[in-house]
XYZ file of C-alpha atoms in Angstrom:
704
model
C -7.222 54.765 27.921
C -6.381 53.938 24.803
C -6.474 56.395 21.428
C -9.073 53.714 19.577
C -11.415 51.087 20.753
C -14.311 49.318 19.025
C -17.228 50.953 21.204
C -15.833 54.765 19.313
C -16.392 53.686 16.032
C -20.303 53.517 14.545
C -22.921 50.240 14.661
C -22.808 50.369 10.318
C -18.722 50.783 11.032
C -18.677 47.775 14.098
C -20.639 45.426 11.879
C -18.423 46.057 8.803
C -15.494 44.823 10.458
C -17.546 42.230 11.672
C -18.240 40.557 7.936
C -14.413 41.151 6.986
C -13.466 39.363 10.353
C -16.042 36.093 9.414
C -14.512 36.233 5.834
C -11.222 36.163 6.325
C -11.842 33.735 8.722
C -12.887 31.573 5.889
C -10.782 32.467 4.232
C -7.453 31.400 5.888
C -10.035 27.663 6.698
C -9.701 27.555 3.043
C -6.145 27.830 2.379
C -5.999 25.500 5.334
C -7.816 22.779 3.130
C -5.299 23.283 -0.018
C -1.937 23.291 2.303
C -3.932 20.248 3.808
C -0.628 17.951 4.392
C 1.384 15.719 6.992
C 2.511 17.877 9.791
C 5.672 14.466 10.501
C 7.286 12.549 7.391
C 7.364 8.338 6.678
C 11.042 8.056 8.388
C 10.010 10.129 11.383
C 6.783 8.389 12.621
C 8.460 4.734 12.062
C 11.181 5.939 14.217
C 8.704 7.672 16.886
C 6.587 5.098 17.256
C 6.727 2.236 15.150
C 10.322 1.842 16.660
C 9.160 1.515 20.012
C 7.080 -1.002 19.443
C 9.389 -3.618 18.709
C 10.320 -5.420 20.822
C 13.948 -6.015 22.378
C 15.471 -8.384 20.043
C 13.299 -8.204 17.058
C 15.626 -5.770 14.569
C 13.084 -6.665 11.960
C 9.350 -5.772 13.414
C 6.459 -7.103 11.151
C 7.255 -6.716 7.708
C 3.814 -7.029 6.412
C 2.049 -5.279 9.534
C 4.441 -2.572 8.324
C 4.217 -2.409 4.408
C -0.095 -2.004 5.354
C 1.093 1.305 7.266
C 3.610 1.988 4.948
C 0.693 1.295 1.699
C -1.804 3.959 3.597
C 1.096 6.983 4.282
C 1.105 6.678 0.474
C -2.485 6.491 -0.455
C -4.154 8.330 2.799
C -7.475 7.847 3.913
C -10.091 10.976 3.372
C -11.098 11.979 6.257
C -14.941 12.579 5.323
C -15.681 9.444 3.772
C -13.662 6.644 5.370
C -15.143 4.165 8.220
C -14.928 3.694 11.854
C -13.273 -0.126 10.861
C -10.653 1.881 8.509
C -10.334 4.316 11.516
C -9.357 1.538 13.625
C -6.495 0.094 12.231
C -4.084 2.724 12.952
C -2.269 1.732 16.244
C -2.253 4.949 17.784
C -6.033 6.100 18.222
C -7.778 4.132 20.687
C -11.412 3.911 21.054
C -12.390 6.590 22.408
C -10.136 8.655 20.253
C -12.029 7.325 17.554
C -15.096 7.973 19.197
C -14.472 11.562 19.572
C -13.467 12.137 16.079
C -16.677 10.127 14.155
C -18.630 12.173 16.445
C -16.971 15.585 16.185
C -17.114 14.533 11.686
C -20.768 13.910 11.872
C -21.774 17.433 14.682
C -19.917 19.634 12.189
C -20.548 17.659 9.227
C -17.200 17.102 8.174
C -13.737 18.734 8.685
C -12.161 21.529 6.372
C -8.549 20.670 7.273
C -6.720 18.580 9.444
C -5.756 21.535 11.857
C -9.262 20.855 13.124
C -8.045 17.669 14.636
C -6.740 19.665 16.877
C -10.887 20.399 18.670
C -11.702 16.718 18.759
C -11.674 15.775 22.195
C -8.532 13.700 23.009
C -6.598 14.555 20.197
C -3.340 15.437 21.561
C -0.608 16.747 19.536
C 1.483 13.726 18.803
C -1.789 11.572 17.652
C -2.568 14.347 15.136
C 0.608 14.321 14.036
C 0.774 10.341 13.315
C -2.591 10.387 11.933
C -1.882 13.269 9.435
C 0.594 11.520 7.925
C -2.835 8.782 6.740
C -5.489 10.650 6.761
C -6.272 13.719 4.068
C -9.493 16.209 4.479
C -11.599 16.292 1.430
C -14.028 19.004 0.764
C -16.998 19.266 3.657
C -20.058 20.952 1.755
C -22.704 19.071 0.461
C -21.892 17.679 -3.523
C -23.001 19.062 -6.294
C -26.452 17.033 -8.070
C -23.744 16.458 -10.966
C -21.051 14.981 -8.606
C -24.313 13.168 -7.002
C -25.378 11.787 -10.900
C -21.131 11.010 -11.310
C -20.641 9.134 -8.695
C -24.023 7.143 -9.282
C -22.842 5.932 -12.530
C -19.526 5.210 -11.116
C -21.161 3.251 -8.396
C -20.939 -0.032 -10.777
C -18.747 -2.587 -10.462
C -17.852 -3.016 -14.140
C -16.096 0.577 -13.582
C -14.639 -0.167 -11.262
C -12.744 -2.677 -12.122
C -10.851 -0.536 -14.402
C -11.578 3.558 -13.824
C -9.147 3.616 -10.116
C -5.659 4.068 -9.898
C -3.178 1.913 -11.357
C 0.919 0.939 -10.121
C 3.249 -1.233 -11.465
C 6.839 -1.437 -9.150
C 9.820 -3.075 -10.113
C 12.513 -3.296 -7.298
C 16.231 -4.799 -8.621
C 19.248 -5.428 -5.827
C 22.689 -5.684 -6.611
C 25.286 -7.181 -4.567
C 28.023 -5.068 -5.469
C 30.411 -8.300 -3.649
C 30.041 -12.051 -3.883
C 29.286 -14.370 -1.521
C 31.185 -18.170 -0.565
C 27.671 -20.093 -2.186
C 28.029 -18.525 -4.855
C 31.115 -20.009 -5.711
C 30.949 -24.060 -6.976
C 32.746 -25.852 -5.075
C 35.156 -29.185 -6.412
C 33.224 -31.375 -4.933
C 29.050 -30.074 -4.941
C 26.710 -30.949 -3.198
C 23.417 -30.435 -1.993
C 23.586 -28.211 0.556
C 27.306 -26.191 -0.335
C 25.952 -23.932 -3.234
C 23.356 -21.436 -4.771
C 21.643 -22.869 -8.275
C 20.925 -18.788 -8.932
C 22.267 -15.720 -9.751
C 23.043 -13.397 -6.670
C 20.427 -10.731 -8.086
C 17.361 -9.960 -6.082
C 14.027 -8.801 -7.885
C 10.243 -7.991 -6.679
C 7.807 -6.832 -9.027
C 4.343 -5.340 -8.279
C 1.558 -4.285 -10.096
C -1.592 -2.892 -7.398
C -4.871 -1.636 -9.010
C -7.402 0.159 -6.249
C -10.689 1.736 -6.722
C -10.646 4.051 -3.394
C -10.629 0.863 -1.171
C -13.793 -1.363 -2.527
C -11.834 -2.655 -5.177
C -8.769 -3.644 -5.014
C -6.175 -6.281 -7.049
C -2.939 -6.366 -7.851
C -0.107 -9.280 -8.552
C 3.512 -10.048 -6.746
C 6.755 -11.515 -8.435
C 9.709 -12.300 -6.502
C 13.138 -13.866 -7.071
C 15.930 -13.641 -3.834
C 18.998 -13.745 -4.340
C 20.354 -17.591 -4.862
C 17.390 -18.336 -6.750
C 17.481 -19.878 -9.998
C 15.333 -18.075 -12.948
C 12.353 -20.688 -15.136
C 14.298 -23.733 -13.872
C 13.532 -26.340 -11.412
C 9.438 -25.463 -11.504
C 10.217 -21.836 -11.109
C 8.041 -20.057 -12.953
C 9.702 -18.170 -13.737
C 10.250 -16.991 -10.126
C 10.106 -18.642 -6.892
C 7.121 -16.419 -5.566
C 4.265 -15.689 -6.953
C 1.112 -14.093 -5.388
C -1.904 -12.643 -6.501
C -5.579 -11.198 -5.148
C -8.201 -9.918 -5.779
C -10.165 -7.550 -2.880
C -13.973 -5.972 -2.955
C -15.030 -4.311 -0.343
C -18.043 -2.761 -1.815
C -19.306 0.798 -0.064
C -22.800 1.148 1.091
C -22.927 -3.224 1.393
C -23.000 -5.434 3.937
C -20.284 -7.639 2.732
C -16.576 -7.853 1.620
C -14.856 -10.736 0.430
C -11.555 -11.141 -1.101
C -9.970 -14.195 -3.190
C -6.892 -15.154 -3.730
C -3.689 -14.257 -0.523
C -4.682 -12.790 2.391
C -4.123 -12.022 5.844
C -6.752 -12.564 8.690
C -6.829 -11.273 12.221
C -8.857 -12.013 15.070
C -9.467 -11.494 19.003
C -6.346 -11.404 20.744
C -4.454 -13.704 18.651
C -4.592 -17.480 19.844
C -5.243 -18.365 17.339
C -5.108 -16.312 14.470
C -3.039 -13.353 15.431
C -3.555 -9.820 16.671
C -5.624 -7.387 14.538
C -3.651 -4.169 16.373
C -0.729 -3.376 14.964
C 2.195 -2.221 17.550
C 3.590 -4.411 20.000
C 3.139 -4.386 24.255
C 2.745 -0.648 24.647
C -0.982 -0.855 21.979
C -2.128 -2.776 25.268
C -2.164 0.450 27.436
C -5.083 1.341 24.740
C -8.613 0.705 24.554
C -9.444 -1.368 21.769
C -11.928 -3.850 20.342
C -10.075 -7.461 19.692
C -13.650 -9.333 18.999
C -13.332 -7.371 15.856
C -11.949 -9.866 13.070
C -9.747 -8.269 10.512
C -8.845 -9.537 6.321
C -6.715 -8.106 4.280
C -4.836 -8.722 0.604
C -1.391 -10.585 1.143
C 0.815 -7.510 -0.428
C 3.951 -8.033 0.410
C 6.589 -10.727 -0.142
C 7.030 -12.687 3.189
C 6.611 -16.537 1.503
C 4.728 -17.564 4.985
C 1.867 -16.682 7.372
C -0.681 -15.931 4.802
C -3.794 -18.076 3.263
C -4.149 -18.929 -0.298
C -7.914 -19.459 -1.026
C -10.866 -17.218 -0.361
C -12.313 -14.876 2.622
C -15.913 -13.272 2.918
C -17.518 -11.628 5.768
C -21.133 -10.022 6.346
C -22.499 -7.245 9.061
C -25.818 -7.225 9.480
C -26.960 -4.570 12.629
C -24.549 -5.586 15.353
C -23.249 -9.159 13.798
C -20.335 -9.580 12.277
C -19.497 -13.360 10.362
C -16.507 -14.392 8.945
C -15.636 -17.535 7.369
C -12.229 -18.086 5.088
C -11.003 -22.251 3.627
C -7.402 -22.112 2.279
C -5.119 -24.286 0.553
C -1.135 -23.448 0.360
C 1.847 -25.811 -0.735
C 4.093 -25.471 1.924
C 7.640 -26.142 2.543
C 8.726 -29.894 4.449
C 11.640 -32.086 4.890
C 11.307 -35.498 4.663
C 12.213 -38.256 6.363
C 13.504 -39.670 2.985
C 12.663 -39.069 -0.853
C 9.993 -41.692 -0.519
C 7.959 -40.998 3.085
C 4.821 -39.380 3.678
C 6.115 -37.519 7.182
C 7.337 -34.173 7.468
C 10.117 -33.749 10.004
C 10.883 -30.747 9.546
C 8.163 -27.973 8.316
C 10.172 -24.626 6.839
C 9.963 -20.949 7.370
C 12.175 -18.898 5.403
C 10.614 -19.296 1.568
C 14.725 -19.549 0.462
C 14.939 -22.253 -2.548
C 18.573 -21.076 -3.294
C 20.895 -24.791 -2.268
C 19.479 -28.480 -3.923
C 18.803 -29.137 -0.128
C 16.230 -26.233 -0.341
C 14.690 -26.477 -4.163
C 14.094 -30.425 -2.553
C 12.098 -29.623 0.426
C 9.835 -27.107 -1.923
C 5.942 -27.403 -1.515
C 6.279 -30.648 -0.891
C 3.769 -31.045 1.784
C -0.161 -29.748 1.471
C -2.097 -27.888 4.114
C -6.104 -26.892 3.397
C -6.964 -24.676 6.469
C -11.025 -23.421 6.810
C -12.108 -21.135 9.580
C -14.646 -18.838 10.871
C -15.448 -15.781 12.960
C -19.080 -14.105 15.110
C -19.361 -11.457 16.323
C -21.746 -9.246 18.626
C -21.021 -5.973 19.203
C -22.472 -3.015 21.345
C -21.348 0.016 22.142
C -19.795 -1.010 25.462
C -19.908 -4.938 24.890
C -19.301 -7.527 22.539
C -18.459 -11.341 22.417
C -17.227 -13.526 19.864
C -15.921 -16.862 18.902
C -13.261 -18.439 16.230
C -12.751 -21.789 14.756
C -9.865 -22.714 13.056
C -9.502 -25.946 11.408
C -6.170 -27.211 9.439
C -5.419 -30.505 7.908
C -1.781 -31.875 6.239
C -1.338 -33.839 3.090
C 1.549 -35.686 4.645
C 1.926 -36.653 8.253
C 4.299 -33.921 10.741
C 6.189 -35.579 13.232
C 9.235 -33.481 14.017
C 12.212 -35.720 15.707
C 11.897 -35.147 19.531
C 13.581 -33.029 21.124
C 14.019 -31.769 24.714
C 12.391 -28.549 23.589
C 9.676 -29.884 20.763
C 7.694 -32.163 22.995
C 4.848 -30.338 22.657
C 4.970 -29.411 19.222
C 2.093 -30.287 17.265
C 1.914 -33.890 15.410
C 0.060 -35.362 13.307
C -2.527 -34.552 10.359
C -5.176 -32.325 11.911
C -5.583 -29.664 14.324
C -8.460 -28.125 15.771
C -8.775 -24.526 17.765
C -11.989 -22.966 18.872
C -11.702 -19.543 21.014
C -13.987 -17.281 22.577
C -13.739 -13.666 23.243
C -15.171 -10.687 25.188
C -15.132 -6.911 26.107
C -16.750 -4.482 28.048
C -16.307 -0.719 28.298
C -17.055 1.639 31.077
C -16.149 4.809 31.622
C -13.374 4.800 33.075
C -12.472 0.796 32.665
C -12.295 -1.483 30.206
C -11.876 -4.973 30.054
C -10.814 -7.461 27.116
C -9.897 -11.267 27.600
C -9.742 -14.735 24.902
C -10.137 -17.726 25.906
C -8.976 -20.878 23.622
C -9.098 -24.502 23.281
C -7.880 -27.024 20.901
C -8.603 -30.201 19.438
C -7.217 -32.187 23.330
C -8.534 -29.652 25.321
C -5.666 -27.932 26.212
C -6.531 -23.975 27.394
C -4.485 -20.780 26.769
C -6.428 -17.388 27.779
C -5.334 -14.300 27.820
C -7.186 -11.297 30.349
C -6.598 -7.209 29.913
C -7.831 -4.399 32.601
C -7.820 -1.385 30.862
C -7.933 2.025 33.780
C -8.411 5.685 32.000
C -8.172 8.229 35.250
C -8.019 10.850 32.746
C -7.688 11.570 29.234
C -4.188 11.864 29.184
C -3.945 9.317 31.811
C -3.735 5.754 31.850
C -2.522 1.796 32.610
C -2.721 -1.260 31.509
C -2.633 -4.707 33.317
C -2.470 -8.474 31.054
C -2.324 -11.654 32.362
C -1.312 -15.086 29.733
C -1.721 -18.045 30.568
C -0.729 -19.961 27.637
C -1.160 -24.733 28.323
C 1.999 -26.054 27.373
C 0.633 -28.609 24.985
C -1.549 -25.853 23.263
C -1.669 -26.228 19.748
C -2.175 -22.788 17.312
C -1.179 -23.219 13.851
C -1.267 -19.380 13.051
C -1.286 -17.453 16.865
C 0.509 -14.228 17.262
C -0.561 -12.838 20.903
C 2.346 -10.349 22.252
C 4.265 -14.015 23.092
C 7.963 -14.257 24.082
C 8.400 -17.275 22.570
C 7.794 -18.352 19.540
C 4.080 -19.430 19.780
C 1.841 -19.679 21.365
C 1.950 -22.101 24.159
C 4.155 -23.109 27.262
C 3.978 -19.800 28.797
C 2.813 -17.658 31.342
C 3.106 -13.724 32.125
C 2.033 -10.304 33.573
C 1.992 -7.357 31.720
C 1.964 -3.761 33.115
C 1.855 -0.147 31.486
C 1.446 3.301 31.102
C 1.159 5.687 28.863
C 0.965 9.768 30.120
C 0.642 12.797 28.762
C 2.412 15.565 30.480
C 0.924 18.974 29.556
C 1.268 19.512 25.688
C 4.553 19.006 24.721
C 5.862 15.896 26.430
C 4.718 12.539 25.793
C 5.802 8.914 28.192
C 5.211 5.327 27.474
C 6.075 2.380 29.512
C 5.704 -1.316 30.393
C 7.437 -4.560 32.537
C 6.590 -8.075 31.286
C 7.140 -10.508 33.425
C 7.107 -13.909 31.982
C 7.948 -17.662 32.895
C 8.421 -20.784 30.627
C 6.678 -23.667 33.060
C 8.571 -26.638 30.175
C 12.393 -26.459 28.875
C 12.436 -24.250 25.162
C 14.977 -24.497 22.647
C 17.030 -21.954 24.843
C 17.051 -23.219 28.629
C 16.583 -26.964 28.582
C 15.574 -26.847 32.163
C 11.656 -25.692 33.200
C 10.409 -22.268 34.630
C 12.868 -20.438 33.718
C 12.410 -16.946 33.723
C 12.547 -13.487 32.490
C 11.448 -9.587 32.408
C 11.208 -7.274 29.432
C 10.726 -3.208 30.430
C 11.041 0.080 27.977
C 10.224 3.673 28.319
C 10.281 6.418 26.076
C 10.120 10.295 26.582
C 8.960 12.256 23.648
C 9.350 15.810 24.427
C 8.539 18.442 21.801
C 10.615 21.473 21.839
C 8.839 23.379 18.957
C 6.468 22.386 15.885
C 9.811 21.272 14.456
C 12.276 20.017 16.725
C 10.998 16.700 18.798
C 13.351 14.925 21.472
C 13.044 11.146 22.126
C 14.805 9.233 24.973
C 14.482 5.366 25.188
C 15.699 3.174 27.874
C 14.896 -0.949 27.117
C 15.891 -3.926 29.463
C 15.143 -7.533 27.941
C 16.614 -10.244 30.865
C 15.916 -14.057 30.607
C 17.457 -17.213 31.927
C 19.538 -19.246 29.087
C 21.252 -22.532 29.385
C 24.237 -22.859 31.243
C 27.075 -25.692 30.978
C 29.257 -25.804 33.685
C 31.910 -28.929 33.950
C 29.295 -31.476 32.426
C 26.341 -30.016 35.037
C 23.457 -28.130 33.524
C 21.589 -25.224 34.897
C 20.312 -21.627 33.963
C 21.969 -18.246 33.847
C 20.615 -14.831 33.684
C 21.458 -12.692 30.111
C 20.539 -8.978 29.870
C 20.671 -6.704 27.610
C 20.584 -3.256 27.811
C 19.717 -0.346 25.356
C 19.562 3.496 25.467
C 18.965 5.932 22.697
C 19.194 9.828 22.511
C 18.398 11.383 19.145
C 16.652 14.854 18.340
C 14.412 15.223 15.173
C 14.637 18.817 13.320
C 11.895 18.981 10.261
C 11.053 21.173 7.823
C 9.075 21.510 4.474
C 12.445 21.317 2.947
C 14.457 19.842 5.491
C 15.083 17.251 8.044
C 17.549 16.168 10.041
C 17.552 12.993 12.442
C 21.064 12.636 15.448
C 20.623 9.534 16.998
C 22.907 7.998 19.952
C 22.688 5.017 21.201
C 24.704 2.226 23.918
C 24.151 -1.186 24.666
C 25.551 -3.651 27.440
C 25.215 -6.640 27.656
C 25.414 -9.099 30.725
C 26.173 -12.851 31.598
C 24.718 -14.082 34.969
C 28.548 -15.977 34.818
C 29.944 -12.869 33.976
C 31.462 -11.901 30.841
C 30.120 -8.812 29.595
C 30.144 -6.883 26.268
C 29.413 -2.895 25.053
C 28.441 -1.296 22.292
C 27.738 2.408 21.566
C 26.610 4.161 17.577
C 26.349 7.637 16.750
C 24.459 8.194 13.686
C 22.297 11.030 11.219
C 19.600 10.925 8.867
C 18.845 13.546 6.988
C 16.290 14.347 3.542
C 16.179 16.845 1.191
C 12.878 17.662 -0.990
C 14.669 19.887 -3.636
C 11.484 20.487 -5.453
C 8.212 18.184 -5.812
C 10.437 16.442 -8.778
C 13.312 14.698 -6.886
C 14.643 14.463 -3.441
C 17.459 13.345 -1.593
C 17.941 10.894 1.428
C 21.158 10.297 3.052
C 22.085 8.040 6.836
C 25.630 7.807 7.982
C 26.776 5.926 11.424
C 30.204 5.074 13.601
C 29.420 1.171 15.601
C 31.803 0.240 17.941
C 30.781 -3.466 19.940
C 32.530 -6.030 21.704
C 30.268 -8.830 20.205
C 26.970 -9.290 18.333
C 25.505 -9.825 22.028
C 25.593 -5.906 22.700
C 24.715 -5.463 18.567
C 22.436 -2.444 18.132
C 20.299 -1.085 15.352
C 19.112 1.785 13.454
C 16.390 2.448 10.757
C 17.823 3.867 7.683
C 16.467 5.389 4.380
C 15.133 2.841 2.180
C 12.990 2.526 -0.850
C 9.309 1.383 -0.561
C 8.294 -1.783 0.255
C 12.156 -2.520 1.467
C 13.112 -3.577 4.892
C 15.163 -0.548 7.082
C 16.470 -2.184 10.344
C 20.003 -3.703 9.501
C 21.918 -4.678 13.050
C 25.716 -3.069 13.465
C 28.018 -5.494 15.793
C 31.891 -4.884 16.061
C 33.703 -1.822 14.777
C 32.509 -0.546 11.615
C 30.848 2.728 9.452
C 27.787 2.674 7.476
C 26.211 4.922 5.210
C 23.464 4.932 2.573
C 22.172 7.514 -0.125
C 18.980 7.576 -1.557
C 17.649 9.906 -4.575
C 14.544 9.951 -6.302
C 13.438 11.848 -9.618
C 9.564 11.957 -10.859
C 11.397 11.575 -14.888
C 7.258 11.959 -15.851
C 3.921 12.799 -14.544
C 3.555 9.266 -12.639
C 6.713 7.842 -13.162
C 9.628 7.814 -10.547
C 12.812 6.551 -10.338
C 15.088 5.599 -7.522
C 18.698 5.031 -6.477
C 19.745 3.504 -3.674
C 23.681 3.511 -2.358
C 24.279 1.287 0.667
C 28.327 0.237 1.493
C 29.300 -0.994 5.110
C 33.126 -1.053 6.062
C 34.584 -3.490 9.083
C 37.830 -1.487 10.724
C 38.170 -4.763 13.107
C 37.613 -7.966 10.522
C 38.259 -9.138 7.192
C 34.921 -11.192 6.057
C 30.939 -10.711 6.624
C 28.993 -13.092 7.680
C 29.371 -17.332 7.754
C 29.419 -20.451 5.576
C 27.557 -19.955 2.742
C 27.020 -16.068 3.035
C 30.419 -15.160 3.896
C 31.454 -11.701 1.555
C 35.489 -12.538 2.013
C 36.409 -8.794 2.335
C 35.620 -6.016 4.746
C 33.602 -3.430 2.401
C 29.813 -4.714 1.644
C 28.197 -2.341 -0.800
C 25.001 -3.005 -2.387
C 23.340 -1.411 -5.211
C 19.439 -0.702 -5.753
C 17.271 0.871 -8.278
C 13.816 1.399 -8.172
C 11.040 2.413 -10.826
C 7.536 2.911 -10.363
C 4.590 4.053 -12.596
C 1.062 5.501 -11.283
C -1.726 6.118 -13.303
């Protein structure tokens, strides 16, 4: 028998101990609220989640959507105030988890700290870590009368337009080398030299009052583009927007540059972030979404106005856009466009001549009726070009869009049962060519999910803005079946994978014969050794038939690329260390094969609240570009971070930031690449006649 037991204390003393315990528990909860913060860094999220979503041959990823998530990470949502639509934009949450989170918040009248996420049904450790990067936990207690009065005064639109957060950011990228295109040749032509200097400069201004009022302006000059001449005022790219989404109002709108997503992506792109792994998560894709266009991507956005209105279970959205697009004309006086350019670069005289030569007016609408367990929606898009679009006929573009007007319609649905959910889209163009995609999700338990997707796109289907997880570069000429699965094993192991089988009924650019086939597969295993240490293994395979020419005879051969990655991620309050090993094997059915491997490491040190350092180093050895590898490296805010590595060499990056004043931050980044077996980089106008490639970047950010 123990020397002391609770029953041996008098009743009054036991009650006193109970009160003290409750009091200390309250202090612990308050401390958790004060120390409220993310459980992982942005770099960890990109490596752990986003990187696995990209296709096997997509090393750039979706810059627009990745940038949107990065903005959310730097300006997280208030967990006790955000709406269902705010939460639904996170790709790692399914509908069941969203419902559980909102139900818990309503039942408990708010979260006191992010630690309470472990009390939400279906919220596992990996999901909590990812969500903690994008949300913060404000007070869950009822607001005071003074606070409510101040909020009512600030609820006026005039104050919302000026009393929010202002951000000014500028970045200058300076190459410490010279490309061939910056040397004027002895016999200049329209295509053999760049007009401007090699500097790349981007400047952004952003204003935000919570998420109700936003406006901003972005200007950018790419390397090689001129400044303040030849129609550049002063730079090539200028983009602005105003977005209004008032709280407790049924309407929202945006004017300027914006993006629109709807349904499963047959007409207007997918509203969900992420790739094929997301197909194993329950999402209501009949919902529409628009947002301000905030990146420096010069394609795939609309310019005009968009508005949405919600009434009970009905959502309505309409938009109109007019943009001048880049297009090459058949001759200087022609009204026929032979090529619509998608690079956004205007460096040579030829590219400048093709700049904004054709106008495009686009209008569209969305209507949906959403219930708790089912919903239906329709979408329509109409586009008209100022010039006749007629690309020169090739074996791969026989069914590309030709003409001046394109129209398309779609209908979509979702049905949710206890363990099953169904989704689908059916779309048709003006000539009644049909494309469709359907998805089945089965979740026998909270920790196990299976998905099945079937897609069939007519070779003649015309969709100018569609993105539906297709293997080709457009939503047409494809049949496919996607199988995926997700499993949470215990509390420390997360497994996900997919297999995508596809076929192209008609010839494509890379396969001159019809009925080319292919397969893509991925398997990823994440293991949590502790709260500070995680291991990750990822295997990817992509096999596809390409044109094979042998003895003047043409056929198809399989080209297969396999990639394996092992990584270790260790994080601490001030330190972070990631070590990674990559290997690749490329094989052609005709006999050629190549190998590649890479060892890399990424480290971060947060010395204090005012300054910190990041570094990246890698040694890579590949036989050619078919076996090339890529890795995520430290990058400045709003910049791409997935470089390719081929041949034999090494790569190093050092980056630091320092908070000069409150709200004013200075960042510097130096990156260097050296080849062991080559004496030049790239080719043609981008060629660098050296085995070294060094870049210096400076960024200044002011927040007030």
